mmCIF file of C-alpha atoms and ligand atoms in Angstrom:
data_model
loop_
_atom_site.group_PDB
_atom_site.id
_atom_site.type_symbol
_atom_site.label_atom_id
_atom_site.label_comp_id
_atom_site.label_asym_id
_atom_site.label_seq_id
_atom_site.Cartn_x
_atom_site.Cartn_y
_atom_site.Cartn_z
ATOM 1 C CA MET A 1 0.136 -0.463 0.110
ATOM 2 C CA ASN A 2 1.237 3.279 -0.829
ATOM 3 C CA PHE A 3 2.173 4.673 2.792
ATOM 4 C CA SER A 4 3.776 8.052 3.083
ATOM 5 C CA GLU A 5 5.343 6.540 6.583
ATOM 6 C CA ILE A 6 5.156 4.137 9.067
ATOM 7 C CA GLU A 7 5.616 4.504 12.768
ATOM 8 C CA VAL A 8 6.558 1.621 15.099
ATOM 9 C CA ARG A 9 6.151 2.618 18.625
ATOM 10 C CA HIS A 10 6.976 0.947 22.033
ATOM 11 C CA VAL A 11 3.924 2.190 24.553
ATOM 12 C CA GLU A 12 3.869 2.241 27.772
ATOM 13 C CA LEU A 13 0.777 2.419 29.787
ATOM 14 C CA PRO A 14 0.479 2.609 33.266
ATOM 15 C CA LEU A 15 -1.878 0.630 35.131
ATOM 16 C CA LYS A 16 -4.338 1.332 37.717
ATOM 17 C CA GLU A 17 -3.115 -1.620 39.688
ATOM 18 C CA PRO A 18 -0.935 -5.140 39.063
ATOM 19 C CA PHE A 19 -2.754 -7.184 36.916
ATOM 20 C CA LYS A 20 -1.784 -10.972 38.297
ATOM 21 C CA THR A 21 -2.941 -14.253 36.685
ATOM 22 C CA SER A 22 -1.357 -18.098 36.797
ATOM 23 C CA PHE A 23 1.613 -17.051 34.495
ATOM 24 C CA GLY A 24 2.937 -14.295 36.219
ATOM 25 C CA ILE A 25 2.389 -10.634 37.014
ATOM 26 C CA ILE A 26 1.636 -7.370 34.343
ATOM 27 C CA GLN A 27 2.759 -4.543 35.961
ATOM 28 C CA LYS A 28 2.740 -2.058 33.433
ATOM 29 C CA ARG A 29 1.251 -2.276 29.743
ATOM 30 C CA ASN A 30 4.073 -2.380 27.343
ATOM 31 C CA LEU A 31 2.816 -2.839 23.592
ATOM 32 C CA ALA A 32 3.932 -2.523 20.297
ATOM 33 C CA VAL A 33 1.668 -0.217 18.041
ATOM 34 C CA ILE A 34 1.887 0.724 14.310
ATOM 35 C CA ALA A 35 0.775 3.944 12.645
ATOM 36 C CA ALA A 36 0.999 4.199 8.948
ATOM 37 C CA LYS A 37 -0.225 7.151 6.969
ATOM 38 C CA LYS A 38 -1.967 7.467 4.035
ATOM 39 C CA ASP A 39 -3.322 10.578 1.971
ATOM 40 C CA GLY A 40 -2.612 12.370 5.302
ATOM 41 C CA LYS A 41 -4.095 10.302 7.672
ATOM 42 C CA TYR A 42 -3.345 7.203 10.048
ATOM 43 C CA PHE A 43 -4.423 4.297 10.216
ATOM 44 C CA TYR A 44 -3.198 1.940 13.232
ATOM 45 C CA GLY A 45 -2.821 -1.615 14.718
ATOM 46 C CA GLU A 46 -1.142 -2.854 18.488
ATOM 47 C CA ALA A 47 0.286 -6.031 18.865
ATOM 48 C CA SER A 48 -0.752 -7.295 22.399
ATOM 49 C CA ALA A 49 2.186 -9.230 23.811
ATOM 50 C CA GLN A 50 3.127 -8.776 27.384
ATOM 51 C CA PHE A 51 6.618 -7.257 28.461
ATOM 52 C CA ALA A 52 7.712 -10.907 29.239
ATOM 53 C CA PRO A 53 6.432 -13.969 27.242
ATOM 54 C CA LEU A 54 4.119 -14.895 29.781
ATOM 55 C CA TYR A 55 0.954 -15.903 27.647
ATOM 56 C CA ASN A 56 2.327 -17.003 24.483
ATOM 57 C CA HIS A 57 6.028 -16.848 23.265
ATOM 58 C CA GLU A 58 6.175 -12.776 21.993
ATOM 59 C CA THR A 59 7.310 -10.314 23.980
ATOM 60 C CA THR A 60 6.493 -6.393 23.328
ATOM 61 C CA THR A 61 9.485 -6.067 22.222
ATOM 62 C CA SER A 62 10.030 -9.508 19.666
ATOM 63 C CA ASP A 63 6.918 -7.751 17.978
ATOM 64 C CA ILE A 64 9.043 -4.712 17.561
ATOM 65 C CA ASP A 65 11.157 -6.611 16.500
ATOM 66 C CA PHE A 66 9.245 -8.945 14.085
ATOM 67 C CA ILE A 67 7.046 -5.978 12.898
ATOM 68 C CA VAL A 68 10.000 -4.081 11.606
ATOM 69 C CA LYS A 69 11.670 -6.712 9.740
ATOM 70 C CA PHE A 70 8.522 -8.368 8.304
ATOM 71 C CA VAL A 71 5.587 -6.334 8.599
ATOM 72 C CA VAL A 72 6.459 -2.868 7.430
ATOM 73 C CA PRO A 73 7.521 -4.322 4.069
ATOM 74 C CA ALA A 74 4.513 -6.439 4.018
ATOM 75 C CA LEU A 75 2.506 -2.993 4.567
ATOM 76 C CA LYS A 76 4.428 -1.050 2.205
ATOM 77 C CA GLU A 77 4.137 -4.254 -0.791
ATOM 78 C CA ALA A 78 1.079 -6.101 -0.028
ATOM 79 C CA GLU A 79 -2.098 -4.155 -2.611
ATOM 80 C CA SER A 80 -4.708 -5.909 -0.400
ATOM 81 C CA ILE A 81 -5.391 -7.613 3.009
ATOM 82 C CA GLU A 82 -5.392 -11.184 1.394
ATOM 83 C CA GLU A 83 -1.750 -10.428 0.000
ATOM 84 C CA TYR A 84 -0.552 -9.393 3.245
ATOM 85 C CA ASN A 85 -2.206 -12.337 5.100
ATOM 86 C CA GLN A 86 -0.462 -14.645 2.397
ATOM 87 C CA LYS A 87 3.000 -12.821 3.279
ATOM 88 C CA MET A 88 2.579 -13.458 6.850
ATOM 89 C CA SER A 89 1.567 -16.635 6.121
ATOM 90 C CA THR A 90 4.904 -18.111 4.895
ATOM 91 C CA TYR A 91 6.249 -17.016 8.897
ATOM 92 C CA ARG A 92 5.780 -19.430 11.292
ATOM 93 C CA GLY A 93 4.078 -18.148 14.689
ATOM 94 C CA ASN A 94 4.219 -14.310 16.392
ATOM 95 C CA PRO A 95 0.546 -13.836 15.899
ATOM 96 C CA LEU A 96 0.069 -10.810 17.487
ATOM 97 C CA ALA A 97 2.726 -9.224 15.790
ATOM 98 C CA LYS A 98 1.047 -10.075 12.435
ATOM 99 C CA ALA A 99 -2.256 -9.377 13.887
ATOM 100 C CA ALA A 100 -0.654 -5.946 14.412
ATOM 101 C CA GLY A 101 -0.456 -5.207 10.656
ATOM 102 C CA GLU A 102 -3.777 -6.685 9.728
ATOM 103 C CA PHE A 103 -5.831 -4.885 12.036
ATOM 104 C CA LEU A 104 -4.120 -1.735 10.539
ATOM 105 C CA LEU A 105 -5.303 -2.608 6.984
ATOM 106 C CA TYR A 106 -8.693 -3.411 7.692
ATOM 107 C CA HIS A 107 -8.626 -0.035 9.410
ATOM 108 C CA VAL A 108 -7.787 1.544 6.044
ATOM 109 C CA LYS A 109 -10.108 -0.713 4.225
ATOM 110 C CA SER A 110 -12.836 0.700 6.793
ATOM 111 C CA VAL A 111 -11.978 4.504 6.175
ATOM 112 C CA GLU A 112 -11.086 4.009 2.473
ATOM 113 C CA GLU A 113 -14.412 2.653 1.682
ATOM 114 C CA GLN A 114 -16.473 4.416 4.436
ATOM 115 C CA LYS A 115 -17.826 0.948 6.034
ATOM 116 C CA PRO A 116 -18.471 -0.045 9.565
ATOM 117 C CA LEU A 117 -15.492 -2.228 10.653
ATOM 118 C CA LYS A 118 -18.656 -4.512 11.833
ATOM 119 C CA GLU A 119 -19.925 -4.552 8.722
ATOM 120 C CA ILE A 120 -16.759 -6.211 7.108
ATOM 121 C CA VAL A 121 -16.326 -8.732 10.002
ATOM 122 C CA GLY A 122 -19.942 -9.406 9.735
ATOM 123 C CA ALA A 123 -21.510 -8.267 13.412
ATOM 124 C CA ASN A 124 -24.913 -8.442 13.605
ATOM 125 C CA LYS A 125 -24.862 -7.200 17.216
ATOM 126 C CA GLU A 126 -25.356 -3.575 18.123
ATOM 127 C CA TYR A 127 -23.495 -4.112 21.664
ATOM 128 C CA ALA A 128 -20.462 -6.229 22.669
ATOM 129 C CA GLU A 129 -21.067 -7.773 25.753
ATOM 130 C CA CYS A 130 -18.829 -6.920 28.684
ATOM 131 C CA GLY A 131 -17.628 -9.604 30.891
ATOM 132 C CA VAL A 132 -14.817 -9.192 33.708
ATOM 133 C CA SER A 133 -11.906 -10.984 34.124
ATOM 134 C CA VAL A 134 -10.415 -10.565 37.646
ATOM 135 C CA GLY A 135 -6.443 -11.284 38.306
ATOM 136 C CA ILE A 136 -5.487 -13.505 41.331
ATOM 137 C CA GLN A 137 -5.637 -11.575 45.125
ATOM 138 C CA GLU A 138 -4.213 -12.393 48.034
ATOM 139 C CA SER A 139 -7.197 -13.897 49.582
ATOM 140 C CA PRO A 140 -10.727 -15.048 48.956
ATOM 141 C CA THR A 141 -12.328 -11.917 50.864
ATOM 142 C CA LYS A 142 -10.251 -9.612 49.107
ATOM 143 C CA LEU A 143 -11.108 -11.318 45.541
ATOM 144 C CA VAL A 144 -15.062 -11.002 47.056
ATOM 145 C CA GLU A 145 -14.819 -7.465 47.321
ATOM 146 C CA LYS A 146 -12.882 -6.904 43.854
ATOM 147 C CA VAL A 147 -15.836 -8.864 42.385
ATOM 148 C CA SER A 148 -18.561 -7.032 44.089
ATOM 149 C CA LYS A 149 -17.170 -3.748 42.473
ATOM 150 C CA TYR A 150 -16.995 -5.025 38.928
ATOM 151 C CA LYS A 151 -20.892 -6.414 39.786
ATOM 152 C CA GLN A 152 -21.487 -2.998 40.817
ATOM 153 C CA GLU A 153 -20.225 -1.263 37.578
ATOM 154 C CA GLY A 154 -22.210 -3.433 36.069
ATOM 155 C CA PHE A 155 -20.087 -6.232 33.992
ATOM 156 C CA GLY A 156 -22.690 -9.022 33.155
ATOM 157 C CA ARG A 157 -20.342 -11.577 34.748
ATOM 158 C CA ALA A 158 -16.727 -12.445 36.379
ATOM 159 C CA LYS A 159 -14.020 -14.486 35.363
ATOM 160 C CA ILE A 160 -11.621 -15.366 37.734
ATOM 161 C CA LYS A 161 -7.994 -16.301 37.627
ATOM 162 C CA ILE A 162 -6.987 -19.133 39.417
ATOM 163 C CA LYS A 163 -3.879 -21.604 39.962
ATOM 164 C CA PRO A 164 -2.853 -24.916 42.182
ATOM 165 C CA GLY A 165 -3.915 -23.424 45.866
ATOM 166 C CA LYS A 166 -5.964 -20.043 45.262
ATOM 167 C CA ASP A 167 -8.643 -21.942 43.037
ATOM 168 C CA VAL A 168 -11.889 -24.084 44.788
ATOM 169 C CA GLU A 169 -11.792 -21.646 48.457
ATOM 170 C CA TYR A 170 -11.590 -18.552 46.437
ATOM 171 C CA ILE A 171 -14.299 -19.524 43.782
ATOM 172 C CA LYS A 172 -16.490 -21.071 46.739
ATOM 173 C CA ALA A 173 -16.297 -17.277 48.543
ATOM 174 C CA VAL A 174 -16.960 -15.745 45.784
ATOM 175 C CA ARG A 175 -20.072 -17.902 45.100
ATOM 176 C CA GLU A 176 -20.974 -17.569 48.534
ATOM 177 C CA GLU A 177 -21.618 -13.900 48.465
ATOM 178 C CA PHE A 178 -23.152 -13.879 44.971
ATOM 179 C CA PRO A 179 -25.171 -17.138 44.081
ATOM 180 C CA GLU A 180 -26.885 -16.009 41.069
ATOM 181 C CA TYR A 181 -24.199 -14.121 39.272
ATOM 182 C CA GLU A 182 -22.519 -15.576 35.951
ATOM 183 C CA LEU A 183 -19.121 -16.789 36.944
ATOM 184 C CA MET A 184 -16.160 -18.315 34.946
ATOM 185 C CA ALA A 185 -12.482 -19.229 35.840
ATOM 186 C CA ASP A 186 -9.651 -19.360 33.648
ATOM 187 C CA ALA A 187 -6.024 -21.175 34.880
ATOM 188 C CA ASN A 188 -4.062 -20.046 32.043
ATOM 189 C CA SER A 189 -2.491 -23.412 31.879
ATOM 190 C CA ALA A 190 -1.614 -24.060 35.436
ATOM 191 C CA TYR A 191 -2.714 -27.617 36.133
ATOM 192 C CA ARG A 192 -2.331 -30.828 34.793
ATOM 193 C CA LEU A 193 -4.437 -33.558 33.995
ATOM 194 C CA GLU A 194 -3.335 -35.233 37.514
ATOM 195 C CA ASP A 195 -5.401 -32.189 39.171
ATOM 196 C CA ALA A 196 -8.395 -33.335 38.017
ATOM 197 C CA GLU A 197 -9.322 -34.024 41.117
ATOM 198 C CA ILE A 198 -8.770 -30.434 42.117
ATOM 199 C CA LEU A 199 -10.774 -29.501 39.472
ATOM 200 C CA GLN A 200 -13.979 -31.467 39.937
ATOM 201 C CA HIS A 201 -14.333 -30.042 43.238
ATOM 202 C CA LEU A 202 -15.062 -26.399 41.121
ATOM 203 C CA ASP A 203 -17.976 -28.334 39.485
ATOM 204 C CA LYS A 204 -19.952 -27.781 42.496
ATOM 205 C CA PHE A 205 -19.990 -23.658 41.872
ATOM 206 C CA ASP A 206 -22.516 -23.707 38.897
ATOM 207 C CA LEU A 207 -19.821 -21.880 36.624
ATOM 208 C CA THR A 208 -20.804 -21.218 32.684
ATOM 209 C CA MET A 209 -16.702 -22.917 31.820
ATOM 210 C CA ILE A 210 -13.039 -22.995 32.508
ATOM 211 C CA GLU A 211 -11.111 -21.528 30.686
ATOM 212 C CA GLN A 212 -7.700 -23.189 29.418
ATOM 213 C CA PRO A 213 -6.660 -25.297 32.381
ATOM 214 C CA LEU A 214 -4.408 -27.377 31.205
ATOM 215 C CA SER A 215 -0.874 -26.916 28.434
ATOM 216 C CA HIS A 216 -1.453 -23.896 26.181
ATOM 217 C CA ARG A 217 -0.696 -26.420 23.639
ATOM 218 C CA ASP A 218 -2.572 -29.321 24.575
ATOM 219 C CA ILE A 219 -5.656 -30.462 23.390
ATOM 220 C CA ILE A 220 -5.548 -34.127 23.869
ATOM 221 C CA ASP A 221 -5.155 -34.477 27.654
ATOM 222 C CA HIS A 222 -8.508 -31.208 27.731
ATOM 223 C CA ALA A 223 -10.600 -34.022 25.718
ATOM 224 C CA LYS A 224 -9.574 -36.704 28.317
ATOM 225 C CA LEU A 225 -10.176 -34.331 31.192
ATOM 226 C CA ALA A 226 -13.739 -33.097 29.580
ATOM 227 C CA ASP A 227 -14.507 -36.737 30.768
ATOM 228 C CA LYS A 228 -13.859 -35.775 34.429
ATOM 229 C CA ILE A 229 -15.698 -32.771 35.139
ATOM 230 C CA GLU A 230 -18.840 -31.584 33.848
ATOM 231 C CA THR A 231 -17.980 -27.760 33.745
ATOM 232 C CA SER A 232 -17.678 -26.670 30.559
ATOM 233 C CA ILE A 233 -14.037 -26.760 29.134
ATOM 234 C CA CYS A 234 -13.314 -23.592 26.845
ATOM 235 C CA LEU A 235 -10.059 -23.457 25.430
ATOM 236 C CA ASP A 236 -7.982 -19.843 24.849
ATOM 237 C CA GLU A 237 -4.333 -20.551 24.213
ATOM 238 C CA SER A 238 -4.557 -23.636 22.585
ATOM 239 C CA ILE A 239 -6.129 -22.254 19.610
ATOM 240 C CA ARG A 240 -4.980 -20.273 16.827
ATOM 241 C CA SER A 241 -6.457 -20.859 13.762
ATOM 242 C CA ALA A 242 -9.560 -22.337 12.476
ATOM 243 C CA GLU A 243 -8.398 -26.290 12.006
ATOM 244 C CA ASP A 244 -6.886 -26.103 15.637
ATOM 245 C CA VAL A 245 -11.232 -25.053 16.289
ATOM 246 C CA ARG A 246 -11.842 -28.150 14.097
ATOM 247 C CA LYS A 247 -9.670 -30.513 16.081
ATOM 248 C CA ALA A 248 -10.393 -29.377 19.580
ATOM 249 C CA ALA A 249 -13.724 -29.780 18.619
ATOM 250 C CA GLU A 250 -13.619 -32.972 16.605
ATOM 251 C CA ILE A 251 -11.891 -34.861 19.976
ATOM 252 C CA GLY A 252 -14.437 -33.275 22.761
ATOM 253 C CA ALA A 253 -11.754 -30.589 23.962
ATOM 254 C CA CYS A 254 -13.682 -28.124 24.084
ATOM 255 C CA GLU A 255 -17.575 -26.874 24.160
ATOM 256 C CA VAL A 256 -16.513 -22.900 24.133
ATOM 257 C CA ILE A 257 -13.995 -21.055 22.149
ATOM 258 C CA ASN A 258 -12.440 -17.887 23.395
ATOM 259 C CA LEU A 259 -12.104 -16.091 20.758
ATOM 260 C CA LYS A 260 -8.627 -13.670 20.117
ATOM 261 C CA PRO A 261 -8.397 -12.440 16.634
ATOM 262 C CA GLN A 262 -4.962 -11.432 17.641
ATOM 263 C CA ARG A 263 -4.502 -14.755 18.826
ATOM 264 C CA ALA A 264 -5.626 -16.365 15.148
ATOM 265 C CA GLY A 265 -3.182 -13.845 13.582
ATOM 266 C CA GLY A 266 -5.772 -11.403 12.620
ATOM 267 C CA LEU A 267 -9.591 -10.514 11.561
ATOM 268 C CA LYS A 268 -9.472 -12.599 8.691
ATOM 269 C CA GLU A 269 -9.211 -16.107 10.468
ATOM 270 C CA ALA A 270 -10.565 -14.895 13.350
ATOM 271 C CA MET A 271 -14.011 -14.709 10.942
ATOM 272 C CA LYS A 272 -12.912 -17.955 9.726
ATOM 273 C CA ILE A 273 -13.152 -19.471 13.259
ATOM 274 C CA ASP A 274 -16.569 -17.310 13.675
ATOM 275 C CA ARG A 275 -17.606 -19.574 10.823
ATOM 276 C CA TYR A 276 -16.901 -22.644 12.080
ATOM 277 C CA CYS A 277 -18.411 -22.067 14.929
ATOM 278 C CA ARG A 278 -21.657 -21.108 13.649
ATOM 279 C CA GLU A 279 -21.760 -24.347 11.830
ATOM 280 C CA LYS A 280 -21.135 -26.368 14.493
ATOM 281 C CA GLY A 281 -22.642 -24.722 17.316
ATOM 282 C CA ILE A 282 -19.966 -24.145 19.131
ATOM 283 C CA SER A 283 -20.473 -21.002 21.402
ATOM 284 C CA ALA A 284 -17.453 -18.399 21.237
ATOM 285 C CA TRP A 285 -16.824 -14.731 23.218
ATOM 286 C CA ILE A 286 -13.888 -12.711 22.605
ATOM 287 C CA GLY A 287 -10.733 -12.790 24.348
ATOM 288 C CA GLY A 288 -8.628 -9.868 25.629
ATOM 289 C CA HIS A 289 -4.760 -8.935 26.529
ATOM 290 C CA LEU A 290 -5.330 -5.361 28.806
ATOM 291 C CA GLU A 291 -5.121 -3.792 24.802
ATOM 292 C CA SER A 292 -5.280 -0.030 24.674
ATOM 293 C CA GLY A 293 -8.271 1.567 22.957
ATOM 294 C CA ILE A 294 -6.518 0.528 19.483
ATOM 295 C CA GLY A 295 -6.563 -2.822 19.944
ATOM 296 C CA ALA A 296 -9.667 -2.670 21.820
ATOM 297 C CA SER A 297 -11.421 -1.172 19.103
ATOM 298 C CA PHE A 298 -11.560 -4.355 17.162
ATOM 299 C CA ALA A 299 -12.178 -6.590 20.090
ATOM 300 C CA VAL A 300 -15.305 -4.546 20.477
ATOM 301 C CA VAL A 301 -16.135 -5.107 16.877
ATOM 302 C CA ALA A 302 -15.735 -8.998 16.829
ATOM 303 C CA SER A 303 -17.644 -8.633 19.947
ATOM 304 C CA GLY A 304 -20.539 -8.493 17.707
ATOM 305 C CA MET A 305 -19.606 -11.775 15.536
ATOM 306 C CA PRO A 306 -22.504 -14.433 15.092
ATOM 307 C CA SER A 307 -20.736 -17.052 17.003
ATOM 308 C CA ILE A 308 -20.575 -14.968 20.289
ATOM 309 C CA THR A 309 -23.081 -16.085 22.476
ATOM 310 C CA PHE A 310 -21.230 -15.064 25.861
ATOM 311 C CA SER A 311 -19.930 -12.142 27.362
ATOM 312 C CA ASN A 312 -16.702 -10.860 26.188
ATOM 313 C CA ASP A 313 -13.431 -9.707 28.294
ATOM 314 C CA VAL A 314 -13.736 -6.473 26.205
ATOM 315 C CA ALA A 315 -14.088 -3.957 28.922
ATOM 316 C CA PRO A 316 -13.993 -0.047 29.114
ATOM 317 C CA SER A 317 -10.712 2.341 29.036
ATOM 318 C CA GLN A 318 -11.257 2.854 32.712
ATOM 319 C CA ARG A 319 -11.009 -0.660 33.225
ATOM 320 C CA TYR A 320 -7.396 -0.660 33.840
ATOM 321 C CA PHE A 321 -5.670 2.875 32.426
ATOM 322 C CA TYR A 322 -5.995 5.995 34.064
ATOM 323 C CA GLU A 323 -5.745 7.785 30.520
ATOM 324 C CA ASP A 324 -6.447 6.278 27.109
ATOM 325 C CA VAL A 325 -5.018 6.385 23.565
ATOM 326 C CA LEU A 326 -8.444 7.559 21.836
ATOM 327 C CA LYS A 327 -9.631 10.939 21.556
ATOM 328 C CA GLU A 328 -13.059 9.329 23.321
ATOM 329 C CA GLU A 329 -12.415 6.854 25.725
ATOM 330 C CA ILE A 330 -14.390 3.184 25.306
ATOM 331 C CA GLU A 331 -17.381 3.547 27.821
ATOM 332 C CA MET A 332 -19.441 0.804 28.949
ATOM 333 C CA ASN A 333 -23.068 1.273 29.752
ATOM 334 C CA GLY A 334 -25.685 -1.010 31.443
ATOM 335 C CA GLY A 335 -22.939 -3.900 31.080
ATOM 336 C CA ARG A 336 -21.957 -2.916 27.033
ATOM 337 C CA ILE A 337 -20.517 -1.480 24.885
ATOM 338 C CA LYS A 338 -21.666 0.503 21.536
ATOM 339 C CA ILE A 339 -20.186 -1.068 18.695
ATOM 340 C CA PRO A 340 -19.496 2.079 15.976
ATOM 341 C CA GLU A 341 -21.988 1.954 13.257
ATOM 342 C CA GLU A 342 -19.109 4.459 11.773
ATOM 343 C CA PRO A 343 -15.832 3.632 9.836
ATOM 344 C CA GLY A 344 -12.980 3.562 11.946
ATOM 345 C CA LEU A 345 -11.955 2.927 15.109
ATOM 346 C CA TYR A 346 -13.693 3.272 18.252
ATOM 347 C CA SER A 347 -13.168 6.650 18.084
ATOM 348 C CA GLU A 348 -9.923 8.519 16.537
ATOM 349 C CA VAL A 349 -6.658 8.042 18.509
ATOM 350 C CA ASP A 350 -5.332 11.075 19.915
ATOM 351 C CA ARG A 351 -1.547 11.702 18.634
ATOM 352 C CA GLU A 352 -0.760 13.709 22.005
ATOM 353 C CA VAL A 353 -1.500 10.788 24.417
ATOM 354 C CA LEU A 354 0.144 8.177 22.253
ATOM 355 C CA GLU A 355 3.455 9.972 22.036
ATOM 356 C CA ARG A 356 3.379 11.141 25.531
ATOM 357 C CA TYR A 357 3.362 7.117 26.348
ATOM 358 C CA THR A 358 5.726 6.206 23.802
ATOM 359 C CA THR A 359 8.816 5.171 25.176
ATOM 360 C CA GLU A 360 10.531 4.170 21.729
ATOM 361 C CA LYS A 361 9.685 4.844 18.113
ATOM 362 C CA GLU A 362 10.901 4.239 14.749
ATOM 363 C CA VAL A 363 9.707 6.107 11.705
ATOM 364 C CA PHE A 364 10.179 4.091 8.133
HETATM 365 O O1 OSB B 1 -6.001 -15.603 29.302
HETATM 366 O O2 OSB B 1 -7.451 -14.090 29.006
HETATM 367 C C1 OSB B 1 -6.554 -14.587 29.543
HETATM 368 C C2 OSB B 1 -4.782 -11.068 29.536
HETATM 369 C C3 OSB B 1 -3.748 -10.920 29.587
HETATM 370 C C4 OSB B 1 -3.121 -12.458 28.634
HETATM 371 C C5 OSB B 1 -4.673 -13.317 28.939
HETATM 372 C C6 OSB B 1 -5.292 -13.415 29.650
HETATM 373 C C7 OSB B 1 -5.504 -11.961 29.755
HETATM 374 C C8 OSB B 1 -7.078 -11.843 30.315
HETATM 375 C C9 OSB B 1 -7.434 -10.742 30.799
HETATM 376 O O3 OSB B 1 -7.548 -12.583 30.949
HETATM 377 C C10 OSB B 1 -8.227 -10.497 29.341
HETATM 378 C C11 OSB B 1 -8.450 -8.740 29.479
HETATM 379 O O4 OSB B 1 -9.668 -8.135 30.194
HETATM 380 O O5 OSB B 1 -8.499 -7.943 28.501
HETATM 381 MG MG1 MG B 2 -7.533 -16.982 28.878
#
């Protein structure tokens, strides 16, 4: 595409509080942001890796390296999103970095064709239903306090991060306090099949699902676990493509998919997963990685796709950040976020704010 300039930025957003999962603590939100200028306008994409390779193998700086070496040249050369994805498919892994460039091209497409992103991805909902992902807390009491606060703010369900030793007592405490509230758990691969007994204890608490209990590379043991527990299994880390969904579903490894477009390398593959889920009657919802307003814009839109039947991990800007990089921050009303009917992102990027939180920048 004919970009006059492409910026690759390391952006560091302070978090209101650290976010703790079984894989580690996220202290600050380090993001790789691409901005490409065309006909005087900027278009954006974001890679949602963390500072450390905790969720997958990618890191903020490995993504910046991948973006500089492979995404920037592909953005310049490709004449279409298909061509960009074709180029990316020759490289292994790095879905979060690949998605940053692809998101940017969807931003271009939306603005140039004057079509809202929701129409481009085939979204048929007006709102993204918001759930909240609650990090591991010091004590069950503290967790109950947190859930209570988020519930009052309007989030339609709470997802509780768990790990061995911080599971049954924590979930029990929340369930006792809120007998009717929609609850689920996310283990981020913290258990092994041998731990099935611990996970069986969770069956008592009427969780909508348990997300990624076992290894990030596994589907086989998840299928075995599915025979041992009653709670539905949802896969996150193990799913990188529509093909992965097919295999997991065929062997009975999951009933639900946490669909993260960035983990699938972008919106095109996310649309394929959406279609597959719809055809096979598999339920899905959109997951998140503490995105800035740029990444969240794409997650909000994806939350409107037809296969989405559960609340999503999409949240208003103020959930994690004091200040977001959008001119109008993402807002939640009555537990949901309006999916924009206008072309472009949720709102324009505030370049002053973006600049203020940029710690490094390269311009091509
Ligand atoms: O497992 O879904 C996950 C955050 C970073 C990496 C992985 C995950 C998460 C979350 C938070 O659960 C989701 C969000 O609120 O953006
Ligand atoms: Mg998860």
